[in-house]
XYZ file of C-alpha atoms in Angstrom:
446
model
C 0.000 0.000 0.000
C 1.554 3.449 -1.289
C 2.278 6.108 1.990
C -0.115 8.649 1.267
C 1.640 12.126 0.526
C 1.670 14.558 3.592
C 0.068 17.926 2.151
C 1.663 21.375 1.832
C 1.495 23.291 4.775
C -0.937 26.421 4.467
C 2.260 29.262 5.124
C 3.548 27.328 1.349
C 0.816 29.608 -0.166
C 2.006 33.162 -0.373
C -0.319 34.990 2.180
C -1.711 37.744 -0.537
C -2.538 35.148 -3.174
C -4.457 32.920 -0.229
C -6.883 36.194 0.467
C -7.606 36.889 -3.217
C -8.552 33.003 -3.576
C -10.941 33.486 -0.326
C -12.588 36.130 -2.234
C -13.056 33.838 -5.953
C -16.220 31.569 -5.643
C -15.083 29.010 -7.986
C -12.588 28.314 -5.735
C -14.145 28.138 -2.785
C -16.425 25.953 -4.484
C -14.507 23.390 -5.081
C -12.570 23.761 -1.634
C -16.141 22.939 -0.143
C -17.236 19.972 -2.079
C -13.956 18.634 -1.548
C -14.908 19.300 2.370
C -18.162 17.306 1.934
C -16.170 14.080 0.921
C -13.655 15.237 2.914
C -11.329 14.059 0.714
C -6.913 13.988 1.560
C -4.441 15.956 -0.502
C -3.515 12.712 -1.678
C -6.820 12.536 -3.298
C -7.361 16.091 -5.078
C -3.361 16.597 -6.456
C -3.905 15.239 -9.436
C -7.607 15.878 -9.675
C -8.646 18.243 -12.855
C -9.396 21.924 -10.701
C -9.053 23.799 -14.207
C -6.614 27.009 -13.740
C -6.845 27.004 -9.692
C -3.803 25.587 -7.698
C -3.864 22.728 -5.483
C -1.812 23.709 -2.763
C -4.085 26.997 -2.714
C -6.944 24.973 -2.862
C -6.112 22.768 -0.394
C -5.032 25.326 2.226
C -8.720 27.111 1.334
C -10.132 23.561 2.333
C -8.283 23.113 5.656
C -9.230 26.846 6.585
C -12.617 26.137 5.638
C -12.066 22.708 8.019
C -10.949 24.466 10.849
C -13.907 26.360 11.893
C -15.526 23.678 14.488
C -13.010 21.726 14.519
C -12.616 19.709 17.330
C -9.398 19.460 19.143
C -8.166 16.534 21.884
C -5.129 16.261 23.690
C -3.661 12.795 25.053
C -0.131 12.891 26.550
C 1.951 14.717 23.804
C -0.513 13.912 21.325
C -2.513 16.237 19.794
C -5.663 14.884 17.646
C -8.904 16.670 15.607
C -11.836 15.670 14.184
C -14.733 17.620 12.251
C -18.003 16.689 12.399
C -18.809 16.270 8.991
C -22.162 16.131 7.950
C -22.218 12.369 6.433
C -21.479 12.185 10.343
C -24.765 13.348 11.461
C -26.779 11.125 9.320
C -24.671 8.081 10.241
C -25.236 7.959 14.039
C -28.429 8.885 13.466
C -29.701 6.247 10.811
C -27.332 4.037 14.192
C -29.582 5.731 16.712
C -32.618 4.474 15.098
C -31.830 1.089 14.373
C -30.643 0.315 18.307
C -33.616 2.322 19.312
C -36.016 0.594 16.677
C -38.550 -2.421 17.014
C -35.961 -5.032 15.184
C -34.554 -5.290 18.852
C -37.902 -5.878 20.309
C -38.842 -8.437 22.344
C -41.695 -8.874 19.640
C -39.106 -9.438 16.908
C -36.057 -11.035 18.964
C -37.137 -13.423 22.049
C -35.010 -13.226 25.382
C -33.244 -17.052 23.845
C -32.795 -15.162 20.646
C -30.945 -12.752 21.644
C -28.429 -14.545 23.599
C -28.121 -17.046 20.566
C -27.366 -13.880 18.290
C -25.223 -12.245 20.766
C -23.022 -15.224 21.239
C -22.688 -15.995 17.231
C -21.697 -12.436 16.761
C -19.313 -12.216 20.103
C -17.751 -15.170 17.990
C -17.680 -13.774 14.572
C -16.080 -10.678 16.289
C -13.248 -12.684 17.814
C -12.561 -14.370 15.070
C -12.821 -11.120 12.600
C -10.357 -9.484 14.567
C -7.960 -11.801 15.024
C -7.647 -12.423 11.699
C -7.183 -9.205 10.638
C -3.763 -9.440 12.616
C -3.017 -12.325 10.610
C -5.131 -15.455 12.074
C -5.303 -18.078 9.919
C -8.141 -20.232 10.246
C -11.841 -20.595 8.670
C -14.808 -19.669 10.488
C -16.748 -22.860 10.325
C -13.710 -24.267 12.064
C -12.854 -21.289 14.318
C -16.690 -21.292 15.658
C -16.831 -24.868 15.821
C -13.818 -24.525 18.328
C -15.614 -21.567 20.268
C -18.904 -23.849 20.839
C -17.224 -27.023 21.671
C -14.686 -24.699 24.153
C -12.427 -26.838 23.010
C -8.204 -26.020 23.526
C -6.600 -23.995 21.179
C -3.995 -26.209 19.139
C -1.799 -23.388 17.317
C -1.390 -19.772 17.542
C -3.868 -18.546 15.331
C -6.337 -20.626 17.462
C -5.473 -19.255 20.555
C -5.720 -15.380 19.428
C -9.475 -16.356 18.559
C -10.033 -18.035 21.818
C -8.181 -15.283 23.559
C -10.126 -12.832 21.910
C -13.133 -14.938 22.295
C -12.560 -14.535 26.253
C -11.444 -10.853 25.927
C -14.808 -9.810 24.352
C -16.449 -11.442 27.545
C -13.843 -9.695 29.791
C -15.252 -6.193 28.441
C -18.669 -6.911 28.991
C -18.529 -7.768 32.158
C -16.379 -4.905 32.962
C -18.423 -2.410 30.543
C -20.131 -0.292 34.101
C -16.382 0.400 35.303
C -14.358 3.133 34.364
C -11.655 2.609 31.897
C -8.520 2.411 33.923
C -4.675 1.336 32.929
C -4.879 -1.755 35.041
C -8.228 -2.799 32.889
C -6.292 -1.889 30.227
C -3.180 -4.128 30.997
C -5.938 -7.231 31.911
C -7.968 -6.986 28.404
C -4.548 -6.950 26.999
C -3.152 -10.436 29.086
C -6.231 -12.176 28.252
C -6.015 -11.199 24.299
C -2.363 -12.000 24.639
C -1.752 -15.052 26.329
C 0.566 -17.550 24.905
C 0.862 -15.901 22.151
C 3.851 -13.959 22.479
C 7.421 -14.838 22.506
C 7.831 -13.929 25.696
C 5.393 -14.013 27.801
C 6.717 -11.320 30.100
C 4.818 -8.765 27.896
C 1.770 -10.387 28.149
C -0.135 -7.297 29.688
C 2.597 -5.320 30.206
C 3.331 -1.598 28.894
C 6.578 -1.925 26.255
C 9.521 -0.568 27.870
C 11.749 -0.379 24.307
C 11.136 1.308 20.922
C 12.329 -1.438 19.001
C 8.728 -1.171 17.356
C 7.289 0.169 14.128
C 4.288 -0.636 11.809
C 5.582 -1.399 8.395
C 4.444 -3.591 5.166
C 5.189 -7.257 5.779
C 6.746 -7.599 2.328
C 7.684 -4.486 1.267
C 8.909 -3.331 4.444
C 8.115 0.125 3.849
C 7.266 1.453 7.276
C 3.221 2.908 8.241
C 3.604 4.189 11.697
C 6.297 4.598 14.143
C 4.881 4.693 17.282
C 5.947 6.801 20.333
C 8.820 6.717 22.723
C 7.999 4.160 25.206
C 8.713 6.609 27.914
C 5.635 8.408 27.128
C 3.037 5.462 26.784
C 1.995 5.889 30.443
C 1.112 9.560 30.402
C -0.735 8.900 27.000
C -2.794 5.650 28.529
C -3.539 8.002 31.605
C -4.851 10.781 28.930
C -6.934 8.212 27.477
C -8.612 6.912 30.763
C -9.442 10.262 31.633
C -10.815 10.942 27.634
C -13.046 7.882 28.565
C -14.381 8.497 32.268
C -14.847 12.509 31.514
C -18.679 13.076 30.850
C -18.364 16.893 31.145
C -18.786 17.411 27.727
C -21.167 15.498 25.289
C -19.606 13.971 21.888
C -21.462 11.396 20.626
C -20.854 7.929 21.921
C -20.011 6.025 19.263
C -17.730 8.752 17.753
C -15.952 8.391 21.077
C -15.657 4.981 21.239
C -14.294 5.275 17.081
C -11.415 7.751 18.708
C -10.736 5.620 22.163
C -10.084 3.152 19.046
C -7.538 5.127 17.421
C -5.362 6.337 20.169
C -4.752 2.860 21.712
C -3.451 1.478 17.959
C -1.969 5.083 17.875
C 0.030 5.030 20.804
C 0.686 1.180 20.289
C 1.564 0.759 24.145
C 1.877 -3.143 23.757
C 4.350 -5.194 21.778
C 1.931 -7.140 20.458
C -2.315 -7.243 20.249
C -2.453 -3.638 19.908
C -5.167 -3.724 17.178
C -7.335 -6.062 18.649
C -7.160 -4.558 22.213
C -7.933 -0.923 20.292
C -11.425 -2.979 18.250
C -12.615 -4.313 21.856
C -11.984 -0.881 23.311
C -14.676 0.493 21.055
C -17.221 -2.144 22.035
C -16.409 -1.791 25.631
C -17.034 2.359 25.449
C -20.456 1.598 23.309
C -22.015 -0.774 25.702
C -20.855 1.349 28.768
C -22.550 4.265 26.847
C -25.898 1.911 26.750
C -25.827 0.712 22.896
C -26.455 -3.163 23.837
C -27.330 -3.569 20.136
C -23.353 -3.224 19.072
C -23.515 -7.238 20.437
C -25.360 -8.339 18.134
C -22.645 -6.861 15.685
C -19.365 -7.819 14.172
C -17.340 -5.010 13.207
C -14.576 -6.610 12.455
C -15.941 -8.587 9.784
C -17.040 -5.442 7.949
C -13.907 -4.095 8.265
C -11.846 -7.395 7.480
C -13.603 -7.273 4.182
C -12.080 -3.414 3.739
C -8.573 -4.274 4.984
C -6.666 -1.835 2.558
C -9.087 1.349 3.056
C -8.846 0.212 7.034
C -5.103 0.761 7.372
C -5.561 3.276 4.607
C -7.654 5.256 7.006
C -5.050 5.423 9.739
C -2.571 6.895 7.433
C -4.465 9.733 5.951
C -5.295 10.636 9.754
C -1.730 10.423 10.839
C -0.073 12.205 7.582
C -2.744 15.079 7.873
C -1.914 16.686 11.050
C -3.743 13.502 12.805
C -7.184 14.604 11.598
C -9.013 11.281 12.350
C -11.978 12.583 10.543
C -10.700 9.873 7.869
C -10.424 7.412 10.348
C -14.076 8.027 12.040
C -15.840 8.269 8.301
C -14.271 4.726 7.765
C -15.207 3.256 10.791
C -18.652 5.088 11.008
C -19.050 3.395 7.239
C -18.309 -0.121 8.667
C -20.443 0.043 12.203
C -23.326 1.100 9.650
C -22.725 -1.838 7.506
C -22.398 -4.221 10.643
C -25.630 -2.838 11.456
C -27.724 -3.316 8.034
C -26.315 -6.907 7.545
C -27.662 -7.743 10.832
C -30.760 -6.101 10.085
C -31.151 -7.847 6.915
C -30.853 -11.322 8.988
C -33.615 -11.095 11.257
C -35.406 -9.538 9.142
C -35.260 -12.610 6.691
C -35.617 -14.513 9.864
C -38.742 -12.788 10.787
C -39.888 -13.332 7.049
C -39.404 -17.104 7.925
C -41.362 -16.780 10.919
C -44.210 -15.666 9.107
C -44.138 -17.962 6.616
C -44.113 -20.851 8.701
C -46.898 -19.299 11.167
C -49.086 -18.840 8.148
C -48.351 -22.740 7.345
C -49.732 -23.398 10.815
C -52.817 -21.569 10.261
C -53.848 -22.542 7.286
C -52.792 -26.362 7.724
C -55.554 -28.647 7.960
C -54.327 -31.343 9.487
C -54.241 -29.488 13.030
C -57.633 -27.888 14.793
C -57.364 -24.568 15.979
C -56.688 -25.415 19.347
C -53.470 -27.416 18.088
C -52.448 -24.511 16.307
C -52.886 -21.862 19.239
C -49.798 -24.466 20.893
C -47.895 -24.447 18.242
C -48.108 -20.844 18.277
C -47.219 -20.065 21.869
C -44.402 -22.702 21.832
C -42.671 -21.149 18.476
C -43.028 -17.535 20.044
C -41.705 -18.667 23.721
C -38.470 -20.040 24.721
C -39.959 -21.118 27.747
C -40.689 -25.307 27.924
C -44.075 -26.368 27.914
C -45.840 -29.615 29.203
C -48.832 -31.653 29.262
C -50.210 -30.119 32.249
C -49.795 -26.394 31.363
C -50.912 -27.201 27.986
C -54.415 -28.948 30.011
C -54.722 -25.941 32.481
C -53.905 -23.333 29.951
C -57.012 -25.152 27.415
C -59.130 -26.000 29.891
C -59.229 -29.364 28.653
C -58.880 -32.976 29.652
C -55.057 -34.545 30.448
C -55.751 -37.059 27.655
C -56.757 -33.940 25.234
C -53.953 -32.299 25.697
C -51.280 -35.403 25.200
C -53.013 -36.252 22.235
C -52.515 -32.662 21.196
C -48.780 -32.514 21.993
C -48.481 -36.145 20.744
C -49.797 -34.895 16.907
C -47.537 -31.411 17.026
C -44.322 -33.817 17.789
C -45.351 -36.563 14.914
C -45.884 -33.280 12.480
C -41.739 -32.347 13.477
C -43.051 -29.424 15.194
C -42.561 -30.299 18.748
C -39.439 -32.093 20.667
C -38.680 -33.470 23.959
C -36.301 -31.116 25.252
C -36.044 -32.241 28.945
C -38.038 -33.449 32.371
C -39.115 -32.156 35.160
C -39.343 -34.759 37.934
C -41.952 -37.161 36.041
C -43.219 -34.940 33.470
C -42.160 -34.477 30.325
C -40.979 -30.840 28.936
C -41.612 -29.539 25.022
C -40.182 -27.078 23.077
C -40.749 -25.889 19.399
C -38.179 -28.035 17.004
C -36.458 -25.179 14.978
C -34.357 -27.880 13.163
C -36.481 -31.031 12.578
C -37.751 -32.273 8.958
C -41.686 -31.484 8.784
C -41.544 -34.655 7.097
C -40.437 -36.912 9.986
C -41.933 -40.395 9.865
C -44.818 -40.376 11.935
C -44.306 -44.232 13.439
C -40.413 -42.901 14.223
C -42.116 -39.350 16.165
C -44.180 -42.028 17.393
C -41.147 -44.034 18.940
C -39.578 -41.067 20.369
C -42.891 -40.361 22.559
C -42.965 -43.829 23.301
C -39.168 -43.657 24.895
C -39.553 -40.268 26.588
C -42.302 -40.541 27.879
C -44.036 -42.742 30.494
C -47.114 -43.089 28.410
């Protein structure tokens, strides 16, 4: 990936000819519809701005930038941001969907959403991880996860360490962000997977460190002196815990994101401590619905731009107004595809709950159960089904006997003598009847 250019500064334009351009509309024109893509130096030199120059036009746009801009101080560090107006519309449209019925308990039952929580707590771990260079598929990755089975190589064990790190953060989301839960997020995303273990969450005390092109070896990002990572981590705490002054949460949590892979205070796991930062400052700030997301899998699919976007922060005065509009693109993403899944989900639903209805074969009492047990993740059994019906014991077996034969109903457990039901999300509609039969027979004391 090519080093973006760093820009001219704006004392490279001669101060007279500067004024006169502030005065000429067609250059301010152009200044400010470069400012609504907000687009790098890198990205207008060799752009077509007829007779205007593009230094001038570039020190119009960062003059035109600085009014509102934002500025944030961590250690030595000095940061900025504008919020741009693609901003406004993005944590809105966020806003609304976390706000919206799709997380109802209508549309997502209390079973559901642990199920989708855990998948995408998964998918996140494994996202991330790979992104620093795990090497692994997800079937297989997930399959490890479930089964909580050991780790058997390095790539493994970043997932599963990640896995556990993501679980770390959530219980730990009502604290405030201090170094020492910064050094434990970063032993539990680390362990065994360094060469020495000594760093394993500990602060790098060398600056035998740089961020730089596997192949090429061209180098991204030299990080700071190691003698300042402590006053920087403080800075960022304190960034974190300070509620004085409202910026919008998940714009925060995009910029807690940045300064940890900024300051790069590990020797190792920086970028994956810096992703679970941002989930841990969004669920603190009361945006459960980020669970049900995985960022990292949007991004993972954007790799180059991802890196890309640190860069153009870093080589223009650290403006991370690149770096936010990428992220900001990515969290919306996460957010649609999981829309788009329970939505088809709910489709489903429907579909199948009209198949109940207008299916002959059961009476309309026998549909009313099959109903309530799709909709509930609660068990059901003969007795509730009886008191719930008002109808005889033997009425209500036969009932629950005919919705398991359909593949509607399983055995899912007992309860002393009685026999527990749920809704069978995964069995063929087309199950023999005599072998439905045979699994009554053996479950139950008939």
């Amino acid at each position: 990936m090519r080093i973006p250019q760093r820009p001219p500064g704006i004392g490279d334009v001669p101060e007279g000819l500067l004024i006169e351009m502030l005065q000429s509309r067609d250059a301010l024109a152009i200044a400010k519809d470069f400012n609504r893509r907000y687009l790098h130096w890198e990205e207008i030199r060799y752009r077509d701005i007829g007779r205007n120059d593009h230094a001038v036009i570039w020190a119009l746009m960062k003059i035109l930038r600085s009014d509102g801009q934002k500025e944030l101080i961590f250690g030595k560090t000095q940061i900025r941001y504008s919020f741009i107006r693609d901003f406004m519309r993005i944590v809105h449209e966020i806003d609304t969907i976390s706000s919206a019925g799709l997380f109802s308990e209508e549309n997502m039952t209390k079973k559901s959403r642990i199920v989708y929580a855990a998948s995408s707590v998964m998918e996140e771990s494994i996202a991330s991880s790979q992104i620093e260079g795990a090497s692994t598929t997800l079937s297989l990755a997930k399959k490890m996860l479930r089964e909580n089975r050991a780790p058997r190589n390095r790539s493994e064990r970043m997932i599963f360490n990640n896995y556990n790190a993501m679980n770390f953060i959530r219980r730990r989301k009502d604290e405030p962000l201090t170094p020492d839960l910064i050094l434990e997020a970063h032993r539990i995303i680390t362990k065994g997977t360094l060469e020495d273990e000594g760093y394993e969450g500990r602060l790098r005390d060398n600056d035998d460190i740089v961020v730089q092109d596997a192949l090429t070896g061209d180098v991204y990002h030299t990080p700071m002196s190691f003698e300042d990572i402590s006053a920087s981590i403080q800075s960022v705490c304190e960034y974190a815990n300070d509620d004085s002054e409202f910026e919008h949460p998940i714009i925060k949590g995009i910029i807690l994101h940045f300064m940890m892979a900024y300051i790069h205070p590990f020797m190792d796991g920086n970028g994956r401590l810096a992703r679970a930062l941002f989930y841990w400052y969004a669920l603190k700030k009361g945006y459960w619905s980020v669970e049900f997301l995985s960022i990292s899998k949007a991004i993972k699919k954007h790799r180059g731009k991802y890196d890309l976007s640190y860069l153009l922060s870093e080589t223009d005065d650290n403006d991370v107004t690149y770096f936010i509009k990428f992220n900001l693109d990515q969290i919306k993403t996460a957010f649609d595809t999981f829309k788009r899944y329970v939505e088809r989900k709910l489709k489903e639903q429907k579909e199948m709950e009209q198949s109940i209805v207008s299916n002959p074969d059961f009476n309309l009492r026998q549909r009313s159960v099959l109903m309530d047990a799709m909709k509930s993740d609660e068990p059901f059994s003969v007795y509730s089904v009886q008191k719930k019906y008002q109808i005889s014991y033997q009425t209500a077996r036969t009932d629950i006997q005919k919705l398991i034969a359909s593949g509607y109903i399983k055995v899912s457990g007992r309860k002393g003598n009685m026999a527990l039901y749920r809704y069978d999300k995964t069995n063929d509609r087309t199950i023999p009847l005599q072998k439905s039969l045979q699994s009554i027979l053996i479950s139950e004391k008939l």
